[in-house]
Coordinates of C-alpha atoms and ligand atoms in Angstrom, one line a residue:
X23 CA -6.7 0.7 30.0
X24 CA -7.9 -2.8 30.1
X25 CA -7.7 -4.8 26.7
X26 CA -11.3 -5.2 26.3
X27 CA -11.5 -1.5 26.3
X28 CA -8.6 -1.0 24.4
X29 CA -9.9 -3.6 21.2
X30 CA -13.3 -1.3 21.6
X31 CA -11.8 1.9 21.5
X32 CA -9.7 1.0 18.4
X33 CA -13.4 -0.6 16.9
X34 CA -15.1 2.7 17.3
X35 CA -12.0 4.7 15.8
X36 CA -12.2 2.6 12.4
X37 CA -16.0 1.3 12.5
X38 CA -17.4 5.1 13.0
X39 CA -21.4 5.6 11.6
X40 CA -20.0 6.3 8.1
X41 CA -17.8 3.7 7.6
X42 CA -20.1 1.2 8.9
X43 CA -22.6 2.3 6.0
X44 CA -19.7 1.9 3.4
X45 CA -18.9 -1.3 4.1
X46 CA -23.0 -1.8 4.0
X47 CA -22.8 -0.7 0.7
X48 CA -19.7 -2.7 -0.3
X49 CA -21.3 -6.0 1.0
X50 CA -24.6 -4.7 -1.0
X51 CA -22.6 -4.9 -4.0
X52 CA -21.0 -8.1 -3.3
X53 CA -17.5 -7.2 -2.8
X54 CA -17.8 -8.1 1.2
X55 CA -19.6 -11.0 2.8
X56 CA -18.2 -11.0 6.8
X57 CA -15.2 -10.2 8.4
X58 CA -12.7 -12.9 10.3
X59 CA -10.3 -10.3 11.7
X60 CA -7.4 -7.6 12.2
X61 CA -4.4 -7.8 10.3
X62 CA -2.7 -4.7 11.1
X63 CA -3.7 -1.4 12.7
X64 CA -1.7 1.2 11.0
X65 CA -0.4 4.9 11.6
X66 CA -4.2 5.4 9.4
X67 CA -5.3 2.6 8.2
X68 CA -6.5 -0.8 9.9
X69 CA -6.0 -4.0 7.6
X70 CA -8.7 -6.8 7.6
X71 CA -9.3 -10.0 6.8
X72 CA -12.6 -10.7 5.3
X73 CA -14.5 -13.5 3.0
X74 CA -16.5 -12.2 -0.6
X75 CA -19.8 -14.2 -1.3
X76 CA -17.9 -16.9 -3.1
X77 CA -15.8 -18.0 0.4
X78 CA -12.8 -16.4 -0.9
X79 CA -10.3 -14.3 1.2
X80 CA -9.8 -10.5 0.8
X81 CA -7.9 -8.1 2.5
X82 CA -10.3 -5.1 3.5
X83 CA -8.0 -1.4 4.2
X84 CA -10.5 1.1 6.2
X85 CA -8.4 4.4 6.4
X86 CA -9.5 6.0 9.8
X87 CA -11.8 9.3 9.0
X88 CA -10.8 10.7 12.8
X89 CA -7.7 9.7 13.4
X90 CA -5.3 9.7 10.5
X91 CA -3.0 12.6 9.5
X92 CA -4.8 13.8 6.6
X93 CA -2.6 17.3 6.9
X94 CA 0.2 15.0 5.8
X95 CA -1.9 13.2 3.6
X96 CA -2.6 16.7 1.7
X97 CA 1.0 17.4 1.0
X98 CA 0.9 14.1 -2.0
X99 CA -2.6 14.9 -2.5
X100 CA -1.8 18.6 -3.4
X101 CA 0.8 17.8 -6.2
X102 CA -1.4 15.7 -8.2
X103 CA -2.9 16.1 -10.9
X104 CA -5.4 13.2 -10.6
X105 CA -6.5 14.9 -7.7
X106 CA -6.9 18.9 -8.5
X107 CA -10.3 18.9 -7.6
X108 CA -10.6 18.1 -4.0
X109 CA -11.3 20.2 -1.0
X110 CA -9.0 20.9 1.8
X111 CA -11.3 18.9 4.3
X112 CA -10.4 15.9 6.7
X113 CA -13.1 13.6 5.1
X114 CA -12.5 14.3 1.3
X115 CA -8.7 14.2 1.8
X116 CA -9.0 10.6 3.2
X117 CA -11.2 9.5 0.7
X118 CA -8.9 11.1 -2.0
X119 CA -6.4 9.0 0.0
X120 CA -8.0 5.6 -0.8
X121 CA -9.1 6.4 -3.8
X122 CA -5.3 7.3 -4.7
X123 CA -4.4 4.0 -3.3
X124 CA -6.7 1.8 -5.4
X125 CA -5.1 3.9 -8.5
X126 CA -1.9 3.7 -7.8
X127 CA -2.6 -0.8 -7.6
X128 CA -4.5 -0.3 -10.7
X129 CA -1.1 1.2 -12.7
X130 CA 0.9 -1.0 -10.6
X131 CA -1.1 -4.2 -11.8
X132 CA -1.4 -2.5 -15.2
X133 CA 2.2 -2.5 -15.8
X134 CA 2.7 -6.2 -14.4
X135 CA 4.6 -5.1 -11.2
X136 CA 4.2 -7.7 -8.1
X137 CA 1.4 -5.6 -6.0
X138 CA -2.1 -7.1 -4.7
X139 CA -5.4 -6.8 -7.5
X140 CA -7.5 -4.0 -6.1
X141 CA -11.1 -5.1 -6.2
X142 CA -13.0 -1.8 -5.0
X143 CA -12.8 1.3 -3.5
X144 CA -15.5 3.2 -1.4
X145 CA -15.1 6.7 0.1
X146 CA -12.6 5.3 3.3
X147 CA -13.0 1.2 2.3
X148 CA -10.5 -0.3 0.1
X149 CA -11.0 -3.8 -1.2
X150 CA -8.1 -5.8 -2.5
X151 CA -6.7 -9.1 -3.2
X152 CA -5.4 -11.2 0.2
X153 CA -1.7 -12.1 0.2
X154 CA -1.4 -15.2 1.9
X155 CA -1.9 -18.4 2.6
X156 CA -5.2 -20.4 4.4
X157 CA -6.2 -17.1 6.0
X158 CA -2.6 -16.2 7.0
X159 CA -1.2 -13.3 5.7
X160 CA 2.1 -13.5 4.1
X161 CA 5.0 -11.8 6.8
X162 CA 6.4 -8.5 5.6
X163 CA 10.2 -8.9 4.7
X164 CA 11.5 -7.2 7.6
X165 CA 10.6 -10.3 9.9
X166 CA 10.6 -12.6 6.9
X167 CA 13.8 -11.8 5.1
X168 CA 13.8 -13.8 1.6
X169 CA 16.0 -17.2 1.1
X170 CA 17.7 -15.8 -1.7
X171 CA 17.8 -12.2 -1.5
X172 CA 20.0 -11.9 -5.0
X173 CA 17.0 -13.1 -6.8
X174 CA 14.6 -10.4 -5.0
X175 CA 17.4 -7.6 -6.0
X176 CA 16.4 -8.5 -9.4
X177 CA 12.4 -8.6 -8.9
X178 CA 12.6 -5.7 -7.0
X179 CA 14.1 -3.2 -8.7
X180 CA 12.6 -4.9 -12.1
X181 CA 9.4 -3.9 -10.6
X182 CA 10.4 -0.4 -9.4
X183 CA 11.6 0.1 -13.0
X184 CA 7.9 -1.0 -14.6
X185 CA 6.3 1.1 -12.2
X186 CA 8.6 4.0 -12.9
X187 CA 8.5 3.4 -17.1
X188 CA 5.5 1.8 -17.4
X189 CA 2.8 3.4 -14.9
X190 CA 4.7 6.6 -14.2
X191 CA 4.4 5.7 -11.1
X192 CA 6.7 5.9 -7.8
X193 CA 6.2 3.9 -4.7
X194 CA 7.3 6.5 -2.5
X195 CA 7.6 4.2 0.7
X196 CA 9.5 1.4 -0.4
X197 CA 10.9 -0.8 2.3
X198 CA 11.0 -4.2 4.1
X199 CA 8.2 -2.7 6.0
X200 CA 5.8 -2.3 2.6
X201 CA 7.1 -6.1 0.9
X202 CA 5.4 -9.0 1.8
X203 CA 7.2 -12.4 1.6
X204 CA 4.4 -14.5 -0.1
X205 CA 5.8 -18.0 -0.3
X206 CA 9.6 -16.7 -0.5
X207 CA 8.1 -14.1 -4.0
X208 CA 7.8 -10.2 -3.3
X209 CA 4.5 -8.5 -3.4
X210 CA 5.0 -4.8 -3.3
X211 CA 1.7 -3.3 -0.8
X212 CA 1.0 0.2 0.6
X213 CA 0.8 2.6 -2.4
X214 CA -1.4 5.3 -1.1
X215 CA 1.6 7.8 -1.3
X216 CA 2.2 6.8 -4.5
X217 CA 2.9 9.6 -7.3
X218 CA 3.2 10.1 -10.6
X219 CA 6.8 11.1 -12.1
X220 CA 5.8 14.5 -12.4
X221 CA 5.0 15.7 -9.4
X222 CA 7.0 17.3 -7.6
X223 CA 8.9 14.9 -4.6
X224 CA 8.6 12.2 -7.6
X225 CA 12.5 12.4 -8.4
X226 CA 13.4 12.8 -4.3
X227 CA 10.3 9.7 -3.2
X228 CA 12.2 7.9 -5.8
X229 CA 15.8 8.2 -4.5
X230 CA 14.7 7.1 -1.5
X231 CA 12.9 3.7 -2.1
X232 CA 16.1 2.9 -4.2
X233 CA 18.2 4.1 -1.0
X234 CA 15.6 1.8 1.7
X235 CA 15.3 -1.2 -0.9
X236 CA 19.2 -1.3 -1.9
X237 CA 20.5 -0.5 1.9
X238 CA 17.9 -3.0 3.6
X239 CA 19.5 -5.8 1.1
X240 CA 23.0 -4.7 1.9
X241 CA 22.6 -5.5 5.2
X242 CA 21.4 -8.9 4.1
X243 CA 24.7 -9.7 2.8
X244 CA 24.1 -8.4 -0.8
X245 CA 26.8 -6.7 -2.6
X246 CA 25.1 -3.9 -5.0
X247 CA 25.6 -1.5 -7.7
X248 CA 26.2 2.2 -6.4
X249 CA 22.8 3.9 -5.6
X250 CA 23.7 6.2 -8.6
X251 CA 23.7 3.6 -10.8
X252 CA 20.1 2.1 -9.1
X253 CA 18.7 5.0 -10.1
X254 CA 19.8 5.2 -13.4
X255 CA 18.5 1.6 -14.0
X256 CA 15.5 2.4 -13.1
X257 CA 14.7 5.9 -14.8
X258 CA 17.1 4.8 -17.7
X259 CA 15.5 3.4 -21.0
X260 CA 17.9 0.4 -21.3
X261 CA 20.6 -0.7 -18.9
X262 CA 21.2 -3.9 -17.1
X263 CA 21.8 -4.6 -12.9
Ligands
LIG86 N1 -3.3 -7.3 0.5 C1 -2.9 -7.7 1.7 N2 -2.8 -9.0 2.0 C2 -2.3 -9.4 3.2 N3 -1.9 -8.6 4.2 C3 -1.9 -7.3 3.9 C4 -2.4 -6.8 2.7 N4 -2.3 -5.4 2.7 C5 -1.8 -5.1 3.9 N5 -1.5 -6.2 4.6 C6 -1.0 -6.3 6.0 O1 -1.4 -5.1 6.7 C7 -0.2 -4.3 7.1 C8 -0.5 -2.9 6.9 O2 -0.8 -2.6 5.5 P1 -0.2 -1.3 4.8 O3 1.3 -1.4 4.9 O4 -0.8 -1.2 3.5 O5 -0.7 -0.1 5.7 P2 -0.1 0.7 6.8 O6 1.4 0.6 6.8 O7 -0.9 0.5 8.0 O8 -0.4 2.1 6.3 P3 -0.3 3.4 7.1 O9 0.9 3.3 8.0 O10 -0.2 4.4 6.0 O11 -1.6 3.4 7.8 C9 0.9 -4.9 6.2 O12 2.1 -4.8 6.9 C10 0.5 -6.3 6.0 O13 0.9 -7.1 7.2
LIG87 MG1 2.8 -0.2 5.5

């Protein structure tokens, strides 16, 4: 396919009749004033950058209504409690989606952990703060590993520790994939399969971000506490790493 057609077909995918209203509503409202760009087009979401009324930059989430897995989506959905009441349908479950997203920042902010502000949330739309610098998003850690990754051991797992004691919350797809390196600091992104402690994969979603965050440094030269003892920290009410 040529480019051209390519960039539309992608276009059409997230900018579909509904959404397009959304984000009418959003701008309405004065969350949006005009888009500069693509940041990332996800397994379902595409990532924007866009300017609010007062020049500043936001980062705009659209989570596609056609062509996102909400099946999978249902399966975190299902389990929570914040959630009982909505219908097994493609479009309810991705709104439910973004909705849980913006949440899940809310606690995560709420309890002082290192994640973007979320700013608003409209059926698919979800508004947040822009990490970055003079329009340039900050790299995720993967291709921008940190200087001193001793000192992000600490942040990291301090902030999987609030979010665990403080918010209830667990990430659930912690990695170098979902960190970004803002100016060498950790911000924590993607939480929309974020659940609270009690539901049922919490324990297992958990055991795994420890597992990605602690192997991932590893391999960056760290040498680390067992993953047994991770956890612990983390769920623990005192302890020290
Ligand atoms: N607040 C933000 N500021 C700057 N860049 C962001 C922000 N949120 C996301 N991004 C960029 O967009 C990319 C994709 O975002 P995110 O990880 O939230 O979604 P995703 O991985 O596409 O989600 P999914 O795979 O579930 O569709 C990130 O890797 C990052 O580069
Ligand atoms: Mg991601």
């Amino acid at each position: 396919m040529r480019k051209e057609k390519e960039i539309f077909k992608i276009y059409k995918e997230v900018f579909d009749l509904s959404t397009e209203k959304t984000i009418y509503k959003l701008s309405n409202d004065g969350y949006i004033d005009y888009f500069i760009g693509p940041i990332s087009t996800g397994k379902e979401a595409n990532v924007f950058l866009a300017k609010n009324p007062e020049g500043e930059s936001i980062a705009v989430k659209i989570y596609r209504i056609e062509t996102s897995n909400f099946k999978n989506m249902w399966k975190y959905i299902a389990g929570d409690e914040r959630f009982s009441n909505v219908k097994k349908r493609r479009r309810d479950i991705v709104f439910a989606w973004a909705r849980k997203e913006f949440k899940n920042l809310e606690l995560a902010k709420r309890a002082k952990a290192s994640a973007p502000e979320p700013i608003a949330c409209r059926n698919n739309v979800l508004v947040m703060e822009f990490i970055g610098t003079n329009n340039i998003p900050a790299p995720i850690a993967k291709i921008a590993p940190p200087k001193k990754p001793e000192t992000w051991f600490k942040k990291i797992f301090k902030d999987i520790k609030r979010l665990y004691q403080k918010a209830n919350l667990v990430h659930g797809d912690l990695s170098e994939y979902n960190i970004l390196n803002n100016k060498e600091k950790p911000v924590l992104i993607d939480f929309g399969q974020g659940v609270l402690f009690d539901h049922p994969n919490a324990n297992q979603m958990l055991m795994n971000d420890v597992k990605n965050i602690a192997n991932w440094l590893k391999k960056l030269g760290l040498k680390l506490p067992s993953i047994d003892e991770l956890f612990k920290f983390v769920v623990g009410k005192n302890g020290r790493i």
